[in-house]
């Protein structure tokens, strides 16, 4: 139980284009979902917190117009990287929370911007 | 704000040996503590968590951790490791104020050698 999927697992896009990453909780409902970014050999850094049906809360330094987050249902959240640049290349990980202090993580999406 | 320090970036051990992965945290408020494991090309999986009660917490796969408030530590231990324990281990904290945001350490790569 408590499975979270991400799609795609790996994506390459050209600089200036946008890419959407999906995060789904497969066997539970998640009122809250989180988006993290992980650099090589580094820790996970929280980008934003999203609650179903409301606007996401972004961490300091994260551009909300660049990283668009939509949490349209209790099982789906999407992260859209708009006008991607090479510096946006990273490993993006989502987590879903069915209740407080319980997060289940997706397998991550490797984004490469050329 | 909270911060997490994982003192060892890499820990090599032989199979069946005991292991301790160290984690220290800094926070001005009371915190909850977590250990996650990340196998190659997979998402993070919760090993154990401390929310309240006994300071010795037992988790999955034979791991345990002890919360030491005076030393602000939450070290992870296993008395006898297996090859399959080879993975990246992350310590994380969350303040008890309700935001549920996780602050992660940089991770410790545990390599179990035959």
PDB file of C-alpha atoms in Angstrom:
ATOM      1  CA  UNK A   1       0.000   0.000   0.000  1.00  0.00           C
ATOM      2  CA  UNK A   2       0.820   3.730  -0.026  1.00  0.00           C
ATOM      3  CA  UNK A   3       2.252   3.863  -3.534  1.00  0.00           C
ATOM      4  CA  UNK A   4       3.093   7.122  -5.259  1.00  0.00           C
ATOM      5  CA  UNK A   5       3.930   7.253  -8.944  1.00  0.00           C
ATOM      6  CA  UNK A   6       5.548   9.925 -11.039  1.00  0.00           C
ATOM      7  CA  UNK A   7       5.415  10.386 -14.784  1.00  0.00           C
ATOM      8  CA  UNK A   8       7.578  10.649 -16.700  1.00  0.00           C
ATOM      9  CA  UNK A   9      10.516   9.074 -14.916  1.00  0.00           C
ATOM     10  CA  UNK A  10      12.929  10.772 -17.274  1.00  0.00           C
ATOM     11  CA  UNK A  11      12.495  13.653 -19.692  1.00  0.00           C
ATOM     12  CA  UNK A  12      14.727  15.694 -21.966  1.00  0.00           C
ATOM     13  CA  UNK A  13      13.491  19.016 -23.266  1.00  0.00           C
ATOM     14  CA  UNK A  14      14.915  21.927 -25.182  1.00  0.00           C
ATOM     15  CA  UNK A  15      15.676  25.222 -23.533  1.00  0.00           C
ATOM     16  CA  UNK A  16      12.664  27.534 -23.596  1.00  0.00           C
ATOM     17  CA  UNK A  17      10.035  24.809 -23.653  1.00  0.00           C
ATOM     18  CA  UNK A  18       7.775  23.709 -20.813  1.00  0.00           C
ATOM     19  CA  UNK A  19       7.498  20.275 -19.277  1.00  0.00           C
ATOM     20  CA  UNK A  20       4.830  18.807 -17.003  1.00  0.00           C
ATOM     21  CA  UNK A  21       5.501  16.198 -14.330  1.00  0.00           C
ATOM     22  CA  UNK A  22       2.653  14.230 -12.779  1.00  0.00           C
ATOM     23  CA  UNK A  23       2.502  12.855  -9.259  1.00  0.00           C
ATOM     24  CA  UNK A  24      -0.225  10.364  -8.363  1.00  0.00           C
ATOM     25  CA  UNK A  25      -1.136   8.597  -5.144  1.00  0.00           C
ATOM     26  CA  UNK A  26      -2.331   5.211  -6.395  1.00  0.00           C
ATOM     27  CA  UNK A  27      -4.047   3.673  -3.387  1.00  0.00           C
ATOM     28  CA  UNK A  28      -4.830   6.517  -1.031  1.00  0.00           C
ATOM     29  CA  UNK A  29      -6.081  10.066  -1.036  1.00  0.00           C
ATOM     30  CA  UNK A  30      -3.638  12.840  -0.278  1.00  0.00           C
ATOM     31  CA  UNK A  31      -4.856  16.146   1.017  1.00  0.00           C
ATOM     32  CA  UNK A  32      -1.323  17.466   0.847  1.00  0.00           C
ATOM     33  CA  UNK A  33       1.420  16.889  -1.680  1.00  0.00           C
ATOM     34  CA  UNK A  34       4.974  18.162  -1.628  1.00  0.00           C
ATOM     35  CA  UNK A  35       7.467  18.827  -4.409  1.00  0.00           C
ATOM     36  CA  UNK A  36      11.199  18.513  -3.820  1.00  0.00           C
ATOM     37  CA  UNK A  37      14.292  19.042  -5.893  1.00  0.00           C
ATOM     38  CA  UNK A  38      17.405  16.952  -5.434  1.00  0.00           C
ATOM     39  CA  UNK A  39      20.796  17.922  -6.825  1.00  0.00           C
ATOM     40  CA  UNK A  40      23.529  15.303  -7.325  1.00  0.00           C
ATOM     41  CA  UNK A  41      25.112  14.260  -4.050  1.00  0.00           C
ATOM     42  CA  UNK A  42      22.822  16.687  -2.254  1.00  0.00           C
ATOM     43  CA  UNK A  43      19.803  16.522  -0.063  1.00  0.00           C
ATOM     44  CA  UNK A  44      16.182  17.044  -1.020  1.00  0.00           C
ATOM     45  CA  UNK A  45      15.098  20.662  -0.971  1.00  0.00           C
ATOM     46  CA  UNK A  46      11.413  21.423  -0.537  1.00  0.00           C
ATOM     47  CA  UNK A  47      10.082  23.571  -3.366  1.00  0.00           C
ATOM     48  CA  UNK A  48       6.411  23.850  -2.508  1.00  0.00           C
ATOM     49  CA  UNK A  49       3.504  22.417  -0.591  1.00  0.00           C
ATOM     50  CA  UNK A  50       0.167  21.957  -2.284  1.00  0.00           C
ATOM     51  CA  UNK A  51      -3.234  21.258  -0.813  1.00  0.00           C
ATOM     52  CA  UNK A  52      -6.063  19.943  -2.926  1.00  0.00           C
ATOM     53  CA  UNK A  53      -8.169  22.736  -4.329  1.00  0.00           C
ATOM     54  CA  UNK A  54      -6.012  25.605  -3.154  1.00  0.00           C
ATOM     55  CA  UNK A  55      -2.931  27.462  -4.302  1.00  0.00           C
ATOM     56  CA  UNK A  56       0.453  26.002  -3.582  1.00  0.00           C
ATOM     57  CA  UNK A  57       2.727  27.484  -0.941  1.00  0.00           C
ATOM     58  CA  UNK A  58       6.217  28.037  -2.311  1.00  0.00           C
ATOM     59  CA  UNK A  59       9.434  28.039  -0.334  1.00  0.00           C
ATOM     60  CA  UNK A  60      11.563  31.131  -0.271  1.00  0.00           C
ATOM     61  CA  UNK A  61      13.599  31.491  -3.434  1.00  0.00           C
ATOM     62  CA  UNK A  62      11.375  29.276  -5.581  1.00  0.00           C
ATOM     63  CA  UNK A  63       9.817  31.133  -8.512  1.00  0.00           C
ATOM     64  CA  UNK A  64       6.113  30.345  -8.509  1.00  0.00           C
ATOM     65  CA  UNK A  65       5.664  31.589 -12.079  1.00  0.00           C
ATOM     66  CA  UNK A  66       8.361  29.246 -13.259  1.00  0.00           C
ATOM     67  CA  UNK A  67       7.326  26.174 -11.299  1.00  0.00           C
ATOM     68  CA  UNK A  68       3.570  25.926 -11.648  1.00  0.00           C
ATOM     69  CA  UNK A  69       1.903  23.494  -9.294  1.00  0.00           C
ATOM     70  CA  UNK A  70      -1.648  22.245  -9.630  1.00  0.00           C
ATOM     71  CA  UNK A  71      -3.334  19.927  -7.133  1.00  0.00           C
ATOM     72  CA  UNK A  72      -6.582  19.276  -8.932  1.00  0.00           C
ATOM     73  CA  UNK A  73      -7.689  16.167  -7.072  1.00  0.00           C
ATOM     74  CA  UNK A  74      -6.897  14.148  -3.965  1.00  0.00           C
ATOM     75  CA  UNK A  75      -4.754  11.782  -6.029  1.00  0.00           C
ATOM     76  CA  UNK A  76      -3.024  14.020  -8.560  1.00  0.00           C
ATOM     77  CA  UNK A  77      -0.630  16.937  -8.437  1.00  0.00           C
ATOM     78  CA  UNK A  78       1.334  18.327 -11.353  1.00  0.00           C
ATOM     79  CA  UNK A  79       4.494  20.389 -11.567  1.00  0.00           C
ATOM     80  CA  UNK A  80       5.062  22.348 -14.760  1.00  0.00           C
ATOM     81  CA  UNK A  81       8.500  23.785 -15.371  1.00  0.00           C
ATOM     82  CA  UNK A  82       7.893  26.723 -17.685  1.00  0.00           C
ATOM     83  CA  UNK A  83      10.462  28.122 -20.086  1.00  0.00           C
ATOM     84  CA  UNK A  84      12.991  25.589 -18.893  1.00  0.00           C
ATOM     85  CA  UNK A  85      16.688  26.398 -18.860  1.00  0.00           C
ATOM     86  CA  UNK A  86      19.704  24.132 -18.376  1.00  0.00           C
ATOM     87  CA  UNK A  87      19.987  25.230 -14.741  1.00  0.00           C
ATOM     88  CA  UNK A  88      16.550  23.689 -14.146  1.00  0.00           C
ATOM     89  CA  UNK A  89      18.010  20.258 -14.892  1.00  0.00           C
ATOM     90  CA  UNK A  90      17.575  18.236 -11.751  1.00  0.00           C
ATOM     91  CA  UNK A  91      15.832  15.344 -10.066  1.00  0.00           C
ATOM     92  CA  UNK A  92      12.303  16.272  -9.024  1.00  0.00           C
ATOM     93  CA  UNK A  93      10.572  14.200  -6.357  1.00  0.00           C
ATOM     94  CA  UNK A  94       7.032  14.444  -5.076  1.00  0.00           C
ATOM     95  CA  UNK A  95       5.493  13.100  -1.923  1.00  0.00           C
ATOM     96  CA  UNK A  96       1.886  12.587  -0.901  1.00  0.00           C
ATOM     97  CA  UNK A  97       0.504  12.801   2.607  1.00  0.00           C
ATOM     98  CA  UNK A  98      -2.667  10.961   3.637  1.00  0.00           C
ATOM     99  CA  UNK A  99      -2.373  12.309   7.163  1.00  0.00           C
ATOM    100  CA  UNK A 100      -0.108  14.543   9.187  1.00  0.00           C
ATOM    101  CA  UNK A 101       3.562  13.622   9.444  1.00  0.00           C
ATOM    102  CA  UNK A 102       3.189  10.751   7.025  1.00  0.00           C
ATOM    103  CA  UNK A 103       4.707  11.297   3.574  1.00  0.00           C
ATOM    104  CA  UNK A 104       5.065   8.724   0.824  1.00  0.00           C
ATOM    105  CA  UNK A 105       7.517   9.527  -1.909  1.00  0.00           C
ATOM    106  CA  UNK A 106       7.418   8.998  -5.636  1.00  0.00           C
ATOM    107  CA  UNK A 107      10.376   7.512  -7.520  1.00  0.00           C
ATOM    108  CA  UNK A 108      11.380  10.876  -8.958  1.00  0.00           C
ATOM    109  CA  UNK A 109      11.662  12.465 -12.396  1.00  0.00           C
ATOM    110  CA  UNK A 110      15.009  13.234 -13.987  1.00  0.00           C
ATOM    111  CA  UNK A 111      14.747  16.440 -16.025  1.00  0.00           C
ATOM    112  CA  UNK A 112      17.486  17.349 -18.490  1.00  0.00           C
ATOM    113  CA  UNK A 113      17.225  20.657 -20.328  1.00  0.00           C
ATOM    114  CA  UNK A 114      19.435  20.986 -23.400  1.00  0.00           C
TER     115      UNK A 114
ATOM    116  CA  UNK B   1      14.289  27.160  11.243  1.00  0.00           C
ATOM    117  CA  UNK B   2      15.637  23.656  11.452  1.00  0.00           C
ATOM    118  CA  UNK B   3      18.773  22.092  10.066  1.00  0.00           C
ATOM    119  CA  UNK B   4      20.060  18.536   9.914  1.00  0.00           C
ATOM    120  CA  UNK B   5      23.651  17.379   9.859  1.00  0.00           C
ATOM    121  CA  UNK B   6      24.585  13.887   8.795  1.00  0.00           C
ATOM    122  CA  UNK B   7      28.198  13.673   9.805  1.00  0.00           C
ATOM    123  CA  UNK B   8      29.247  10.891   7.455  1.00  0.00           C
ATOM    124  CA  UNK B   9      28.669  11.162   3.722  1.00  0.00           C
ATOM    125  CA  UNK B  10      29.823   7.576   3.164  1.00  0.00           C
ATOM    126  CA  UNK B  11      29.943   4.567   5.467  1.00  0.00           C
ATOM    127  CA  UNK B  12      31.451   1.313   4.195  1.00  0.00           C
ATOM    128  CA  UNK B  13      30.951  -1.796   6.313  1.00  0.00           C
ATOM    129  CA  UNK B  14      31.257  -5.534   5.925  1.00  0.00           C
ATOM    130  CA  UNK B  15      28.242  -7.791   5.816  1.00  0.00           C
ATOM    131  CA  UNK B  16      26.938  -8.864   9.248  1.00  0.00           C
ATOM    132  CA  UNK B  17      28.791  -6.033  10.982  1.00  0.00           C
ATOM    133  CA  UNK B  18      26.909  -3.464  13.085  1.00  0.00           C
ATOM    134  CA  UNK B  19      26.438   0.034  11.746  1.00  0.00           C
ATOM    135  CA  UNK B  20      25.541   3.440  13.116  1.00  0.00           C
ATOM    136  CA  UNK B  21      24.594   6.366  10.896  1.00  0.00           C
ATOM    137  CA  UNK B  22      24.801   9.646  12.733  1.00  0.00           C
ATOM    138  CA  UNK B  23      22.297  12.481  12.606  1.00  0.00           C
ATOM    139  CA  UNK B  24      22.279  15.721  14.566  1.00  0.00           C
ATOM    140  CA  UNK B  25      19.704  18.454  14.268  1.00  0.00           C
ATOM    141  CA  UNK B  26      19.297  22.076  15.212  1.00  0.00           C
ATOM    142  CA  UNK B  27      15.972  23.681  15.976  1.00  0.00           C
ATOM    143  CA  UNK B  28      14.520  26.421  18.137  1.00  0.00           C
ATOM    144  CA  UNK B  29      11.290  24.474  18.535  1.00  0.00           C
ATOM    145  CA  UNK B  30      10.360  20.894  19.311  1.00  0.00           C
ATOM    146  CA  UNK B  31      10.673  18.566  16.366  1.00  0.00           C
ATOM    147  CA  UNK B  32       9.632  15.234  14.990  1.00  0.00           C
ATOM    148  CA  UNK B  33      12.387  13.075  13.517  1.00  0.00           C
ATOM    149  CA  UNK B  34      12.527  10.681  10.588  1.00  0.00           C
ATOM    150  CA  UNK B  35      14.873   8.336   8.778  1.00  0.00           C
ATOM    151  CA  UNK B  36      14.318   7.518   5.118  1.00  0.00           C
ATOM    152  CA  UNK B  37      16.135   5.108   2.810  1.00  0.00           C
ATOM    153  CA  UNK B  38      16.586   5.585  -0.925  1.00  0.00           C
ATOM    154  CA  UNK B  39      17.579   2.617  -3.050  1.00  0.00           C
ATOM    155  CA  UNK B  40      19.036   3.315  -6.508  1.00  0.00           C
ATOM    156  CA  UNK B  41      16.461   4.699  -8.918  1.00  0.00           C
ATOM    157  CA  UNK B  42      13.710   4.522  -6.337  1.00  0.00           C
ATOM    158  CA  UNK B  43      11.811   6.960  -4.171  1.00  0.00           C
ATOM    159  CA  UNK B  44      12.396   7.484  -0.484  1.00  0.00           C
ATOM    160  CA  UNK B  45      10.958   4.912   1.894  1.00  0.00           C
ATOM    161  CA  UNK B  46      10.253   5.637   5.537  1.00  0.00           C
ATOM    162  CA  UNK B  47      12.398   3.535   7.877  1.00  0.00           C
ATOM    163  CA  UNK B  48      11.164   4.926  11.168  1.00  0.00           C
ATOM    164  CA  UNK B  49       9.961   8.065  12.878  1.00  0.00           C
ATOM    165  CA  UNK B  50       9.893   9.600  16.324  1.00  0.00           C
ATOM    166  CA  UNK B  51       6.810  11.613  17.196  1.00  0.00           C
ATOM    167  CA  UNK B  52       6.532  11.037  20.941  1.00  0.00           C
ATOM    168  CA  UNK B  53       6.836   8.381  23.621  1.00  0.00           C
ATOM    169  CA  UNK B  54       9.785   6.029  23.945  1.00  0.00           C
ATOM    170  CA  UNK B  55      13.002   7.559  22.709  1.00  0.00           C
ATOM    171  CA  UNK B  56      14.074   4.226  21.207  1.00  0.00           C
ATOM    172  CA  UNK B  57      12.231   3.742  17.959  1.00  0.00           C
ATOM    173  CA  UNK B  58      12.177   0.515  15.998  1.00  0.00           C
ATOM    174  CA  UNK B  59      11.626   0.549  12.271  1.00  0.00           C
ATOM    175  CA  UNK B  60      11.544  -1.733   9.292  1.00  0.00           C
ATOM    176  CA  UNK B  61      14.339  -4.027   8.142  1.00  0.00           C
ATOM    177  CA  UNK B  62      15.803  -4.343  11.635  1.00  0.00           C
ATOM    178  CA  UNK B  63      16.767  -0.684  11.994  1.00  0.00           C
ATOM    179  CA  UNK B  64      16.311   1.340  15.150  1.00  0.00           C
ATOM    180  CA  UNK B  65      17.107   4.881  16.237  1.00  0.00           C
ATOM    181  CA  UNK B  66      17.351   6.679  19.532  1.00  0.00           C
ATOM    182  CA  UNK B  67      16.224  10.234  20.120  1.00  0.00           C
ATOM    183  CA  UNK B  68      18.543  12.118  22.446  1.00  0.00           C
ATOM    184  CA  UNK B  69      17.150  15.534  23.169  1.00  0.00           C
ATOM    185  CA  UNK B  70      20.103  16.779  25.203  1.00  0.00           C
ATOM    186  CA  UNK B  71      22.515  15.932  22.411  1.00  0.00           C
ATOM    187  CA  UNK B  72      20.014  16.829  19.657  1.00  0.00           C
ATOM    188  CA  UNK B  73      20.758  13.551  17.956  1.00  0.00           C
ATOM    189  CA  UNK B  74      18.804  10.778  16.275  1.00  0.00           C
ATOM    190  CA  UNK B  75      21.345   8.148  15.273  1.00  0.00           C
ATOM    191  CA  UNK B  76      20.300   5.135  13.214  1.00  0.00           C
ATOM    192  CA  UNK B  77      21.598   1.671  14.091  1.00  0.00           C
ATOM    193  CA  UNK B  78      21.444  -1.881  12.880  1.00  0.00           C
ATOM    194  CA  UNK B  79      23.193  -4.729  14.717  1.00  0.00           C
ATOM    195  CA  UNK B  80      23.937  -6.785  11.604  1.00  0.00           C
ATOM    196  CA  UNK B  81      23.749  -5.430   8.065  1.00  0.00           C
ATOM    197  CA  UNK B  82      23.085  -7.227   4.803  1.00  0.00           C
ATOM    198  CA  UNK B  83      24.246  -6.555   1.274  1.00  0.00           C
ATOM    199  CA  UNK B  84      20.698  -5.436   0.511  1.00  0.00           C
ATOM    200  CA  UNK B  85      21.023  -2.567   2.998  1.00  0.00           C
ATOM    201  CA  UNK B  86      23.313  -0.770   0.574  1.00  0.00           C
ATOM    202  CA  UNK B  87      21.504   2.510  -0.110  1.00  0.00           C
ATOM    203  CA  UNK B  88      21.374   6.211   0.669  1.00  0.00           C
ATOM    204  CA  UNK B  89      19.958   7.105   4.080  1.00  0.00           C
ATOM    205  CA  UNK B  90      18.428  10.471   4.893  1.00  0.00           C
ATOM    206  CA  UNK B  91      17.630  11.940   8.275  1.00  0.00           C
ATOM    207  CA  UNK B  92      14.861  14.551   8.380  1.00  0.00           C
ATOM    208  CA  UNK B  93      13.126  16.795  10.884  1.00  0.00           C
ATOM    209  CA  UNK B  94       9.788  18.511  10.982  1.00  0.00           C
ATOM    210  CA  UNK B  95       8.688  21.100  13.487  1.00  0.00           C
ATOM    211  CA  UNK B  96       5.787  20.230  15.721  1.00  0.00           C
ATOM    212  CA  UNK B  97       3.985  23.387  14.738  1.00  0.00           C
ATOM    213  CA  UNK B  98       1.966  21.669  12.061  1.00  0.00           C
ATOM    214  CA  UNK B  99       3.552  22.712   8.792  1.00  0.00           C
ATOM    215  CA  UNK B 100       4.640  19.103   8.092  1.00  0.00           C
ATOM    216  CA  UNK B 101       7.568  20.396   6.063  1.00  0.00           C
ATOM    217  CA  UNK B 102      10.538  18.061   6.136  1.00  0.00           C
ATOM    218  CA  UNK B 103      14.079  19.373   6.317  1.00  0.00           C
ATOM    219  CA  UNK B 104      16.543  16.755   5.150  1.00  0.00           C
ATOM    220  CA  UNK B 105      20.186  16.101   5.843  1.00  0.00           C
ATOM    221  CA  UNK B 106      22.562  15.562   2.949  1.00  0.00           C
ATOM    222  CA  UNK B 107      22.382  11.818   3.228  1.00  0.00           C
ATOM    223  CA  UNK B 108      24.755   8.995   4.096  1.00  0.00           C
ATOM    224  CA  UNK B 109      25.677   6.403   1.519  1.00  0.00           C
ATOM    225  CA  UNK B 110      25.881   3.022   3.237  1.00  0.00           C
ATOM    226  CA  UNK B 111      27.823   0.420   1.294  1.00  0.00           C
ATOM    227  CA  UNK B 112      27.783  -3.134   2.610  1.00  0.00           C
ATOM    228  CA  UNK B 113      30.619  -5.261   1.293  1.00  0.00           C
ATOM    229  CA  UNK B 114      30.752  -9.058   1.281  1.00  0.00           C
TER     230      UNK B 114
END
